[in-house]
PDB file of C-alpha atoms in Angstrom:
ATOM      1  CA  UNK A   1      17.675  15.039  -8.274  1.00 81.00           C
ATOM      2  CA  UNK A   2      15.913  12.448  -9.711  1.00 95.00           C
ATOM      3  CA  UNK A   3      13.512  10.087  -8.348  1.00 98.00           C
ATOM      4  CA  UNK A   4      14.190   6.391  -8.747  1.00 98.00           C
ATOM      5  CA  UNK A   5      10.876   4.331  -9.070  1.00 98.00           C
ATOM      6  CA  UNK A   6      10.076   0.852  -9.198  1.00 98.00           C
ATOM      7  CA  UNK A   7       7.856   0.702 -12.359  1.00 98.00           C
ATOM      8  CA  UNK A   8       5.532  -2.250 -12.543  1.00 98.00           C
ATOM      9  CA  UNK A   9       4.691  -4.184 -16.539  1.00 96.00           C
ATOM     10  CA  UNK A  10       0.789  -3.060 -17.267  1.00 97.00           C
ATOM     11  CA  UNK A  11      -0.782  -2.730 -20.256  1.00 94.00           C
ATOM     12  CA  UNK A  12      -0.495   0.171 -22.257  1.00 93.00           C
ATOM     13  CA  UNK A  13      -2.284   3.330 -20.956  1.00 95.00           C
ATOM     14  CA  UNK A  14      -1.603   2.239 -16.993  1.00 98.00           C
ATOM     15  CA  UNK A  15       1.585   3.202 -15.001  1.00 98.00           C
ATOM     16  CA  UNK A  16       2.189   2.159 -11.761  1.00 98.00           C
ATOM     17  CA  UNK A  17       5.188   1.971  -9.706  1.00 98.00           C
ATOM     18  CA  UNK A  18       6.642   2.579  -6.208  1.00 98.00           C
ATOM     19  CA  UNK A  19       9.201   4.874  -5.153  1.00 98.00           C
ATOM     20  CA  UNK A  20      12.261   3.953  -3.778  1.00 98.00           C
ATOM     21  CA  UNK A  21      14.202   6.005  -0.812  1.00 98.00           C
ATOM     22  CA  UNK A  22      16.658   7.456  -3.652  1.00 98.00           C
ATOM     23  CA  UNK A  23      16.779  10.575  -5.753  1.00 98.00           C
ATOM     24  CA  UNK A  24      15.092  12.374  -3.784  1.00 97.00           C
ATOM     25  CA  UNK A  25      15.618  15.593  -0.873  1.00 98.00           C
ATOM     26  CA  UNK A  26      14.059  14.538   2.399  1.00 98.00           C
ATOM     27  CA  UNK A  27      17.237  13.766   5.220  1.00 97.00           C
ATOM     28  CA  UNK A  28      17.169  11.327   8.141  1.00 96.00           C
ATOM     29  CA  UNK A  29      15.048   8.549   8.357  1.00 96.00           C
ATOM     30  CA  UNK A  30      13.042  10.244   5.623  1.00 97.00           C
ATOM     31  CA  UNK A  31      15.866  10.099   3.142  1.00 96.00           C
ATOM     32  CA  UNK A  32      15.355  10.863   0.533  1.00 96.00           C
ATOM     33  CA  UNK A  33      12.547  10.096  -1.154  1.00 98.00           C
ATOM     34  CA  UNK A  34       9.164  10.725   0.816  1.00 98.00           C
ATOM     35  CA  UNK A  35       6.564  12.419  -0.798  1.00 98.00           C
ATOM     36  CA  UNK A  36       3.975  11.769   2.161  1.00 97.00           C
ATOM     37  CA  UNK A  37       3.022  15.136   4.211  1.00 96.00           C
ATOM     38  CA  UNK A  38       2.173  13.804   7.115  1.00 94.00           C
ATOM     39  CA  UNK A  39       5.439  12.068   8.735  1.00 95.00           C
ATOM     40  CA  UNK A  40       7.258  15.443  10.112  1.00 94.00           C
ATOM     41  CA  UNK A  41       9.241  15.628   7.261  1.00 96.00           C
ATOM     42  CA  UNK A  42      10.274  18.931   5.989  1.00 97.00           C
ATOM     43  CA  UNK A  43       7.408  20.263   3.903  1.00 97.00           C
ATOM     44  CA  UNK A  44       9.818  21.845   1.744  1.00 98.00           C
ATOM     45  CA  UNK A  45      11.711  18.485   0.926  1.00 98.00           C
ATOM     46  CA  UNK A  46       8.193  17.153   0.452  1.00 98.00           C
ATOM     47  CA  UNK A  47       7.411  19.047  -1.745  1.00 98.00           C
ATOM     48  CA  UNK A  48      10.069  18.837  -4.099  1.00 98.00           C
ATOM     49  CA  UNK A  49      10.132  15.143  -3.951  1.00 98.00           C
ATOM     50  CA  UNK A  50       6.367  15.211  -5.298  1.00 98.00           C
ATOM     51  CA  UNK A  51       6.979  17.789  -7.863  1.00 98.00           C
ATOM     52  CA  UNK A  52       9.837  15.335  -8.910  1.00 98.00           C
ATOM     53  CA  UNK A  53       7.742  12.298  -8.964  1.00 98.00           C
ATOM     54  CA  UNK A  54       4.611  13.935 -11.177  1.00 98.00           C
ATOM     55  CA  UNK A  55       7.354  14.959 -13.480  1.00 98.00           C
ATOM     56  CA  UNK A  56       8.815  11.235 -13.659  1.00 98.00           C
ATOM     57  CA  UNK A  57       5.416  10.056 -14.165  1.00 98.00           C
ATOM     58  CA  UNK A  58       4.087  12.740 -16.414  1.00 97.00           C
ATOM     59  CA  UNK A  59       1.063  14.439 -14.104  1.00 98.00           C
ATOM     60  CA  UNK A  60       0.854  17.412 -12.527  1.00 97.00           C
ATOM     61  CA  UNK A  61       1.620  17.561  -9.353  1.00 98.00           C
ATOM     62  CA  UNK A  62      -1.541  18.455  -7.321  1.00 96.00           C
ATOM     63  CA  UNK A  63      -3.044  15.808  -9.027  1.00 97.00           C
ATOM     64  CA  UNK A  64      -1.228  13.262  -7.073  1.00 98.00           C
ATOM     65  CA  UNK A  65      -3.982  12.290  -4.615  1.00 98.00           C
ATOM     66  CA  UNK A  66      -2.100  12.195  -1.184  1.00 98.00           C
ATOM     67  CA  UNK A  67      -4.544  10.896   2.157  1.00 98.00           C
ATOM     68  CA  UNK A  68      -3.962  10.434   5.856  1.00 97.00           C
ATOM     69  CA  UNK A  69      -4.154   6.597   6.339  1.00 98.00           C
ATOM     70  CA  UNK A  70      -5.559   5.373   9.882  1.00 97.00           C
ATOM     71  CA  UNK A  71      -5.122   1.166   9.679  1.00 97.00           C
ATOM     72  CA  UNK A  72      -9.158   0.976   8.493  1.00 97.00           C
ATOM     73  CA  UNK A  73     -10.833   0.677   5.165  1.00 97.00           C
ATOM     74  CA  UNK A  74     -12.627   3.596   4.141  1.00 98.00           C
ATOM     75  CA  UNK A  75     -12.919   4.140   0.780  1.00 98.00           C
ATOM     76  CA  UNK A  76     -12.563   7.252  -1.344  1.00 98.00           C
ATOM     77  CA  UNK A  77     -13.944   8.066  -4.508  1.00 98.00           C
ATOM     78  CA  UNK A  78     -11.955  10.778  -6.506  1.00 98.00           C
ATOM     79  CA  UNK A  79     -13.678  12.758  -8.859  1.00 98.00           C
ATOM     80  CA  UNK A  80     -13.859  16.210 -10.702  1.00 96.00           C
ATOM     81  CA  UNK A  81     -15.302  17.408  -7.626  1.00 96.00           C
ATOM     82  CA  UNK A  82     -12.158  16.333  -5.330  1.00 97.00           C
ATOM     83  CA  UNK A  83     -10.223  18.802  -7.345  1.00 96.00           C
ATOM     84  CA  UNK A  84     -12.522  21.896  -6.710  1.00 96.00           C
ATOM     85  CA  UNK A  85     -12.696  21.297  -2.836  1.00 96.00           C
ATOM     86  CA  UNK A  86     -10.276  24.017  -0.803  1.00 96.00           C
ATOM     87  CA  UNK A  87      -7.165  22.821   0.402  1.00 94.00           C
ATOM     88  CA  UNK A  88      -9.097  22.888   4.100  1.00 95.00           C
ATOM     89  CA  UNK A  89     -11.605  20.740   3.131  1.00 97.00           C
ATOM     90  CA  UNK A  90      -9.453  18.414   0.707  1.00 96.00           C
ATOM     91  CA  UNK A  91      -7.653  17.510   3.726  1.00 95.00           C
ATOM     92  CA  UNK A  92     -10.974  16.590   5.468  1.00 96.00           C
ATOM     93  CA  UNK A  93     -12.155  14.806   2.903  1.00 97.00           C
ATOM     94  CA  UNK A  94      -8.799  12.524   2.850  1.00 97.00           C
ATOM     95  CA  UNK A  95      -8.755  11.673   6.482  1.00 97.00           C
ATOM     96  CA  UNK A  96      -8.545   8.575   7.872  1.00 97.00           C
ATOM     97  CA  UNK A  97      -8.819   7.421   3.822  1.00 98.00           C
ATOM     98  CA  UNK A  98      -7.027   3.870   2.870  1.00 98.00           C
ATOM     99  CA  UNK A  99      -8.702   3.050  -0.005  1.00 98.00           C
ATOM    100  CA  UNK A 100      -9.190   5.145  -3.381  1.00 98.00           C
ATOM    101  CA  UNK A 101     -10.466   5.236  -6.389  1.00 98.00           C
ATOM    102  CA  UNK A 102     -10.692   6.726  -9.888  1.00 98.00           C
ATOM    103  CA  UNK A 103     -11.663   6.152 -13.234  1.00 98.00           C
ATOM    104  CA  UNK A 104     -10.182   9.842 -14.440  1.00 98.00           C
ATOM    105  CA  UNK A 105      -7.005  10.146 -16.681  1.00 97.00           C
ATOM    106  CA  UNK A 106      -3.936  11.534 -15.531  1.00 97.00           C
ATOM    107  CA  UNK A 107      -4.826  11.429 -12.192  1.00 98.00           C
ATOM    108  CA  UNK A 108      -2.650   8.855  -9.929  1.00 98.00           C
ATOM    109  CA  UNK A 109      -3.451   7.396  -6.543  1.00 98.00           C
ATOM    110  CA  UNK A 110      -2.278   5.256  -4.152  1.00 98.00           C
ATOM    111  CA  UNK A 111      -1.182   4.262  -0.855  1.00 98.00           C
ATOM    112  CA  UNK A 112       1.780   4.789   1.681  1.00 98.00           C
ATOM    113  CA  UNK A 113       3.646   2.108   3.531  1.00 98.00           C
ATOM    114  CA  UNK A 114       7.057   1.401   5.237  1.00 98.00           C
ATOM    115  CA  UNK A 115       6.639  -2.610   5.559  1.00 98.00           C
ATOM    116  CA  UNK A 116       2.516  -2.489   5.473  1.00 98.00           C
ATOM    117  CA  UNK A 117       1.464  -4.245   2.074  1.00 98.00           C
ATOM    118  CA  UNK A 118       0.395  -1.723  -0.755  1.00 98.00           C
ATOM    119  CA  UNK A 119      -2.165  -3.193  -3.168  1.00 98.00           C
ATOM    120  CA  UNK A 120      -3.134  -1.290  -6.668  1.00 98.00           C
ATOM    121  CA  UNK A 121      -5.819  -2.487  -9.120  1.00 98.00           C
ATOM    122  CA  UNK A 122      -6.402  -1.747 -12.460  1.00 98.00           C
ATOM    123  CA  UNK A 123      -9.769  -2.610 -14.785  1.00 97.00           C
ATOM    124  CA  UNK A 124      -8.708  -2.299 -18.403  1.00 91.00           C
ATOM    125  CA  UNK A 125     -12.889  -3.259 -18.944  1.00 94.00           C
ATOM    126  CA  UNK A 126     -13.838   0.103 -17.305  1.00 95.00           C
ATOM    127  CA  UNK A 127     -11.140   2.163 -17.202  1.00 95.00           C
ATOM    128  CA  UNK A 128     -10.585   2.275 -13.547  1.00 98.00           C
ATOM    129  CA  UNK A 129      -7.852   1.653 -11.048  1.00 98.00           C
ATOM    130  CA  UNK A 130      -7.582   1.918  -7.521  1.00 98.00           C
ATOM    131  CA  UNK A 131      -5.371   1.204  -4.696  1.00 98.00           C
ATOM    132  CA  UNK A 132      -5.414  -0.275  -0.787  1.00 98.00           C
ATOM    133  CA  UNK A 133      -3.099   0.325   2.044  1.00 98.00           C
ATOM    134  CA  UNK A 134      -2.686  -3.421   3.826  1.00 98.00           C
ATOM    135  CA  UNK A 135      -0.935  -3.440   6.384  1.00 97.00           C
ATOM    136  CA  UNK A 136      -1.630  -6.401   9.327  1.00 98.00           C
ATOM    137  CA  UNK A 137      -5.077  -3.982  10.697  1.00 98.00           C
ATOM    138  CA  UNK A 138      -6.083  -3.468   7.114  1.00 98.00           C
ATOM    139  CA  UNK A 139      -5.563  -6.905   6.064  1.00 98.00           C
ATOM    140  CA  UNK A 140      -7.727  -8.335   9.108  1.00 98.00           C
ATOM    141  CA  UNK A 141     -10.080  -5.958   8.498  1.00 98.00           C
ATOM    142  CA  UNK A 142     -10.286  -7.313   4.939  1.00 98.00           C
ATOM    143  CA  UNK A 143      -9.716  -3.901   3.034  1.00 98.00           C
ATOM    144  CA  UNK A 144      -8.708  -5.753  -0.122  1.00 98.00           C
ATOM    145  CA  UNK A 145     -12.003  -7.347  -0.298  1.00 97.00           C
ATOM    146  CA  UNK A 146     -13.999  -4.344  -0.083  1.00 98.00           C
ATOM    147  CA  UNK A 147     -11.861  -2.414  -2.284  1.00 98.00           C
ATOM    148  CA  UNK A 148     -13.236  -5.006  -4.968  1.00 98.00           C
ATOM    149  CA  UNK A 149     -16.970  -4.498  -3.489  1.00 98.00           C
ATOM    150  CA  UNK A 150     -16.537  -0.852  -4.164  1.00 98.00           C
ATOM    151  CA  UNK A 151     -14.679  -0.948  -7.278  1.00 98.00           C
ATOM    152  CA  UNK A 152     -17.553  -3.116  -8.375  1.00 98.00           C
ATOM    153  CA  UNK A 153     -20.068  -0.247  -6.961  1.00 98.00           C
ATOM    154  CA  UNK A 154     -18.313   2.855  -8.380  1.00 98.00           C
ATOM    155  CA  UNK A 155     -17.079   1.630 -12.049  1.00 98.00           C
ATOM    156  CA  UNK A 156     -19.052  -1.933 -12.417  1.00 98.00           C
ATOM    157  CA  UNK A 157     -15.697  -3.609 -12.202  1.00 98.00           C
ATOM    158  CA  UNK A 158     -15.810  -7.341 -12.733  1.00 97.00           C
ATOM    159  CA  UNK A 159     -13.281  -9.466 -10.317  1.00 97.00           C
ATOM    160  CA  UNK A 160     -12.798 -11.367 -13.172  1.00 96.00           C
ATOM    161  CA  UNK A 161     -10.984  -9.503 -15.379  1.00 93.00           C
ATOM    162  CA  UNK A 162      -9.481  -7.177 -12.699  1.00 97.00           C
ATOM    163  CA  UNK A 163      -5.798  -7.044 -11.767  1.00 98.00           C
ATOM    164  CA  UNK A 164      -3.709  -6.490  -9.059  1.00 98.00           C
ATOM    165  CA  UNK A 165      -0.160  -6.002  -8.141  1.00 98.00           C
ATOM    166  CA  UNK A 166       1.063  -6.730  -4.519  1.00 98.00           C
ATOM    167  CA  UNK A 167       3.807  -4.326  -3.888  1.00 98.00           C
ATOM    168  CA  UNK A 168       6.814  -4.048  -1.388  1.00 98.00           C
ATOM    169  CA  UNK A 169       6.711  -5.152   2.044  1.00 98.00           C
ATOM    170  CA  UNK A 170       7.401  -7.074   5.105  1.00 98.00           C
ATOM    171  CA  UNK A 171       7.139 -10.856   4.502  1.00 98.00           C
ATOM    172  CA  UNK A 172       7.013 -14.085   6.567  1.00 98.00           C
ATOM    173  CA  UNK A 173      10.074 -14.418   7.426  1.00 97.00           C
ATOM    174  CA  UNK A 174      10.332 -11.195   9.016  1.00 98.00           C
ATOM    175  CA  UNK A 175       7.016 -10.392  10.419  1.00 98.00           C
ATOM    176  CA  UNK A 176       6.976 -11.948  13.827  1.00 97.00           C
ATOM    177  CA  UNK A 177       3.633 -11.006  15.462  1.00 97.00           C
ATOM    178  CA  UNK A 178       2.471 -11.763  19.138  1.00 95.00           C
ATOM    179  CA  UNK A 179      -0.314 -14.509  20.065  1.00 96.00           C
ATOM    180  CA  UNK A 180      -2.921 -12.009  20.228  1.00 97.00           C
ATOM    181  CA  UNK A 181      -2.416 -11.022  16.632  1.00 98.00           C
ATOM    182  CA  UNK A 182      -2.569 -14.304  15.975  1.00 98.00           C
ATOM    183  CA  UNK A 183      -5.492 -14.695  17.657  1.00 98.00           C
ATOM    184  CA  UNK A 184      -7.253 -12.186  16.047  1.00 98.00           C
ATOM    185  CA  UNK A 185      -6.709 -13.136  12.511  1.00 98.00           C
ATOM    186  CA  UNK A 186      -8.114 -16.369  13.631  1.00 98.00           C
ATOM    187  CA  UNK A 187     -11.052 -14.662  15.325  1.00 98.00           C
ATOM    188  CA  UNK A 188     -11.521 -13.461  12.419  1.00 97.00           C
ATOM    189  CA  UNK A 189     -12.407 -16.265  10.208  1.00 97.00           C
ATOM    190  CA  UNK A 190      -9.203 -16.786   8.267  1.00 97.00           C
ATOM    191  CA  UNK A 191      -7.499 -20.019   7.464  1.00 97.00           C
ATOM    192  CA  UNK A 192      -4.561 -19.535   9.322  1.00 98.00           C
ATOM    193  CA  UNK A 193      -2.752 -22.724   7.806  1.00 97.00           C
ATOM    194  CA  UNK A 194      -1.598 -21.180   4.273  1.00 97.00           C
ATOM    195  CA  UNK A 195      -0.694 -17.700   5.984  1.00 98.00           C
ATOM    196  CA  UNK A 196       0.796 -18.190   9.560  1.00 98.00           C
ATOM    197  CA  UNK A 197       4.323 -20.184  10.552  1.00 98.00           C
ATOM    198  CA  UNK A 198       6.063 -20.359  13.752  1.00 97.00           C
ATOM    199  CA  UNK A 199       9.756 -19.020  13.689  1.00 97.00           C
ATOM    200  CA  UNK A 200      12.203 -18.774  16.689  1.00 95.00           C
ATOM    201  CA  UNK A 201      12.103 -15.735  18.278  1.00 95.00           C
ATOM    202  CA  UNK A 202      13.518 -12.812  17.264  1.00 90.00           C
ATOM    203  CA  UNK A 203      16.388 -11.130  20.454  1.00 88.00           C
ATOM    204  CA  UNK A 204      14.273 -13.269  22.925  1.00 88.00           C
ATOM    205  CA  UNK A 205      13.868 -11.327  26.558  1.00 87.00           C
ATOM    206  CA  UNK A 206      13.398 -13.614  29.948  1.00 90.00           C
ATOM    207  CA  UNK A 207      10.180 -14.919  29.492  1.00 87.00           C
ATOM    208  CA  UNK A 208       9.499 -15.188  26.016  1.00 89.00           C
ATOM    209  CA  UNK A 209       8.400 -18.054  24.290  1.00 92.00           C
ATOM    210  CA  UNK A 210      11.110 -20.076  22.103  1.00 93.00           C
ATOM    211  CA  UNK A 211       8.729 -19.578  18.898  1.00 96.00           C
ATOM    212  CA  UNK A 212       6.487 -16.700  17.433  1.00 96.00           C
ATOM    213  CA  UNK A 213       4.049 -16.365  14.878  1.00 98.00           C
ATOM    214  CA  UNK A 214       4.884 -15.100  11.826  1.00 98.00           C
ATOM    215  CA  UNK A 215       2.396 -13.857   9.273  1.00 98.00           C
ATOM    216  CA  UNK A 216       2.321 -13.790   5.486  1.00 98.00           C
ATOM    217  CA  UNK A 217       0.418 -10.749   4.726  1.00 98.00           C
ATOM    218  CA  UNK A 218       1.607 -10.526   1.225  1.00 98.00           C
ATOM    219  CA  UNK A 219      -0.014 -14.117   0.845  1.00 98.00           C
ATOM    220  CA  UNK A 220      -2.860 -13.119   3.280  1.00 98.00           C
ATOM    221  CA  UNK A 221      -4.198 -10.197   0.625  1.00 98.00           C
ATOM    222  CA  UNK A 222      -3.779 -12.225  -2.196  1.00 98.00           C
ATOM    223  CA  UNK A 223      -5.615 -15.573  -1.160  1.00 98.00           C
ATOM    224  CA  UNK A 224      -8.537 -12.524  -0.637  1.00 97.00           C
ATOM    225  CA  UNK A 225      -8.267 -11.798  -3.942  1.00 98.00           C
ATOM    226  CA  UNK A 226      -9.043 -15.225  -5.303  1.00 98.00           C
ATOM    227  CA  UNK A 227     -11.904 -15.497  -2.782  1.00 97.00           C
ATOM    228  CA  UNK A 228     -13.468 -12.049  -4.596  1.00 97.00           C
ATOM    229  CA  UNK A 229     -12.955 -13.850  -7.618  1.00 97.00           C
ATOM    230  CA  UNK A 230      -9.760 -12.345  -9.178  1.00 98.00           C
ATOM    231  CA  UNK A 231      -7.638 -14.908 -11.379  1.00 98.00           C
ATOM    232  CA  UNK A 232      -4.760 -16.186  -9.483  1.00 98.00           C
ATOM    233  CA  UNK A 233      -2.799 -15.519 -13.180  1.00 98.00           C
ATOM    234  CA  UNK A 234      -4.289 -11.777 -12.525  1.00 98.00           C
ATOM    235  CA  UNK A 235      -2.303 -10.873  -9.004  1.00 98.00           C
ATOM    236  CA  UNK A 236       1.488  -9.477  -9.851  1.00 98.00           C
ATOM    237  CA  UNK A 237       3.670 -10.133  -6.524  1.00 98.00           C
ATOM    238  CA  UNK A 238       6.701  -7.816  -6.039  1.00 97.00           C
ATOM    239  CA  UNK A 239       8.570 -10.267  -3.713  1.00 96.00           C
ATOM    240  CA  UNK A 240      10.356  -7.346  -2.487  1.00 98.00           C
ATOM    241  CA  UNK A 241      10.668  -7.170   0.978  1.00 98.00           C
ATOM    242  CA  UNK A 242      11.294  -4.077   2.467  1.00 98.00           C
ATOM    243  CA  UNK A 243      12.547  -5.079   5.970  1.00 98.00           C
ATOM    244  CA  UNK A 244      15.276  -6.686   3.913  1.00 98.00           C
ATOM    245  CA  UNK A 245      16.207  -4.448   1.308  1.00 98.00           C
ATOM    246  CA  UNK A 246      15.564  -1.327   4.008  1.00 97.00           C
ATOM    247  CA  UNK A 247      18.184   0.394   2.135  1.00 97.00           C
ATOM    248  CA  UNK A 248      15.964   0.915  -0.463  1.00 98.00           C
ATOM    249  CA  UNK A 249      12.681   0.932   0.591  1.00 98.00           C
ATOM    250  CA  UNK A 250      11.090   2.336   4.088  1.00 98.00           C
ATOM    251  CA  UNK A 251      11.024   0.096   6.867  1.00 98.00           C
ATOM    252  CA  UNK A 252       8.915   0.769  10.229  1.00 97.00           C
ATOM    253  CA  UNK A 253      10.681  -1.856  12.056  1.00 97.00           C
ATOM    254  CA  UNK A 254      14.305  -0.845  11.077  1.00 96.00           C
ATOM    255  CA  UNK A 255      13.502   2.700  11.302  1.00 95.00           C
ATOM    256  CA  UNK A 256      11.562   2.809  14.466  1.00 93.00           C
ATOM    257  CA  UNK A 257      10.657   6.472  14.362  1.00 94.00           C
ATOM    258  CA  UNK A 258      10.889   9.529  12.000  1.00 94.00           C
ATOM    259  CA  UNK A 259      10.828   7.433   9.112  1.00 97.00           C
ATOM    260  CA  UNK A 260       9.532   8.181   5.738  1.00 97.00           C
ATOM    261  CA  UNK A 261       7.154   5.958   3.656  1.00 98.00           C
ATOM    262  CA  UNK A 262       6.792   4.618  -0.104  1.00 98.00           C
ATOM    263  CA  UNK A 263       4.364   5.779  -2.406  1.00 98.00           C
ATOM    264  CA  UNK A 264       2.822   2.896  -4.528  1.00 98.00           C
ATOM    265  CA  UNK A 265       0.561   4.787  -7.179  1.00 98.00           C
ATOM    266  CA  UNK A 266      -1.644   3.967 -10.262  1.00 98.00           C
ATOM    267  CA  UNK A 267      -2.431   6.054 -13.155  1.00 98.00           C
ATOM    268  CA  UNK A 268      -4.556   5.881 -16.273  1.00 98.00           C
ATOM    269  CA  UNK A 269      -2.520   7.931 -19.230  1.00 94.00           C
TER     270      UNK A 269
END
């Protein structure tokens, strides 16, 4: 088998990409290509998808940094040290992780989704990337934002001259959220004008309103860019959209259960 990624134009010395749900040996709502051990895949297929991947990309694979993402913002760090912790307490130190990292070579991060929006960064100043998981909890929670704060801390990135690229997942159009998610985006403090849209409603039971709110997270993450001060001309947008193009890439709400995710990761060469 072998793994088709979506590879993403950086300079030279930085690969990112995304993988894709072919060329790879999961089954099911999995297929094929999930490298991420905690969705009841078969570790076995797992496994072999990641030693596929690190070969596509040209890293070993146990150093593809893999964490168990809870819908908050804590940030990781990933050193020489990460690599020396026991497998027991490598896991530890990766839960509840959606935000990492690095300024090490041949070392590549990032995030899972299946419609939540993946955002990498890269600092070509410092020689540091790192990468967010975004999906609607994350994006509230502002976990772009302080993924800048702690790039800044970590590798004295400036938001200047940082970059970003916006990867696959669920857009406007599709994302039809419920008044109270609404409402709490607005709680919040965000402008909801450039970001929210009413649509009709989506299979509409007794009861429902004719209209729902839609979301644009995609747009939501990268308006929070510009406000940490990263050029608009900085911020790559995939425009993929991975509730419609669900044949290739993981979708929560077409899958429903069982499913597998994407793995959006960085690497300095």
């Amino acid at each position: 088998m072998t793994p088709v990624l979506h590879y993403y134009d950086t300079p030279d010395g930085i690969t990112a990409f995304t993988t894709t749900r072919h060329g790879g040996y999961s089954k099911g709502n999995c297929s094929e290509l999930n490298i991420n051990p905690h969705r009841g895949d078969d570790p076995v297929a797992v496994q072999k998808n990641l030693e596929a991947v690190a070969k596509a990309i040209g890293v070993d694979a146990n150093r593809v940094v893999r964490q168990h993402q809870v819908h908050e913002t804590e940030f990781r760090k990933i050193t020489d040290e990460t690599f020396k912790m026991s497998p027991s307490d490598l896991e530890e130190h990766l839960e509840g992780v959606d935000s990492v990292g690095t300024d090490m070579k041949k070392v590549c991060i990032g995030v899972f989704t299946a419609d939540c929006i993946p955002v990498v960064f890269y600092d070509t100043e410092h020689h540091a990337i790192a990468a967010a998981h975004a999906g609607w909890r994350g994006t509230e929670k502002r976990i772009v934002r302080k993924t800048v704060e702690n790039m800044k801390a970590c590798f004295g990135t400036c938001p200047e001259a940082l970059h970003a690229i916006i990867g696959p997942g669920i857009t406007l159009k599709n994302f039809e959220v419920g008044q109270e998610v609404y409402d709490q985006f607005a709680e919040a403090g965000f402008d909801m004008r450039p970001i929210a849209s009413k649509y009709p409603t989506n299979n509409p039971k007794p009861g429902d309103p004719a209209e729902k709110w839609h979301i644009d997270l995609p747009e939501c993450n990268r308006l929070q860019l510009i406000a940490e001060g990263v050029r608009p001309e900085n911020i790559f947008m995939s425009g993929i959209d991975t509730y419609d193009e669900h044949d290739d890439y993981f979708s929560s709400r077409r899958l429903h259960t069982g499913f597998g995710t994407m793995f959006t990761g960085i690497m300095i060469r």
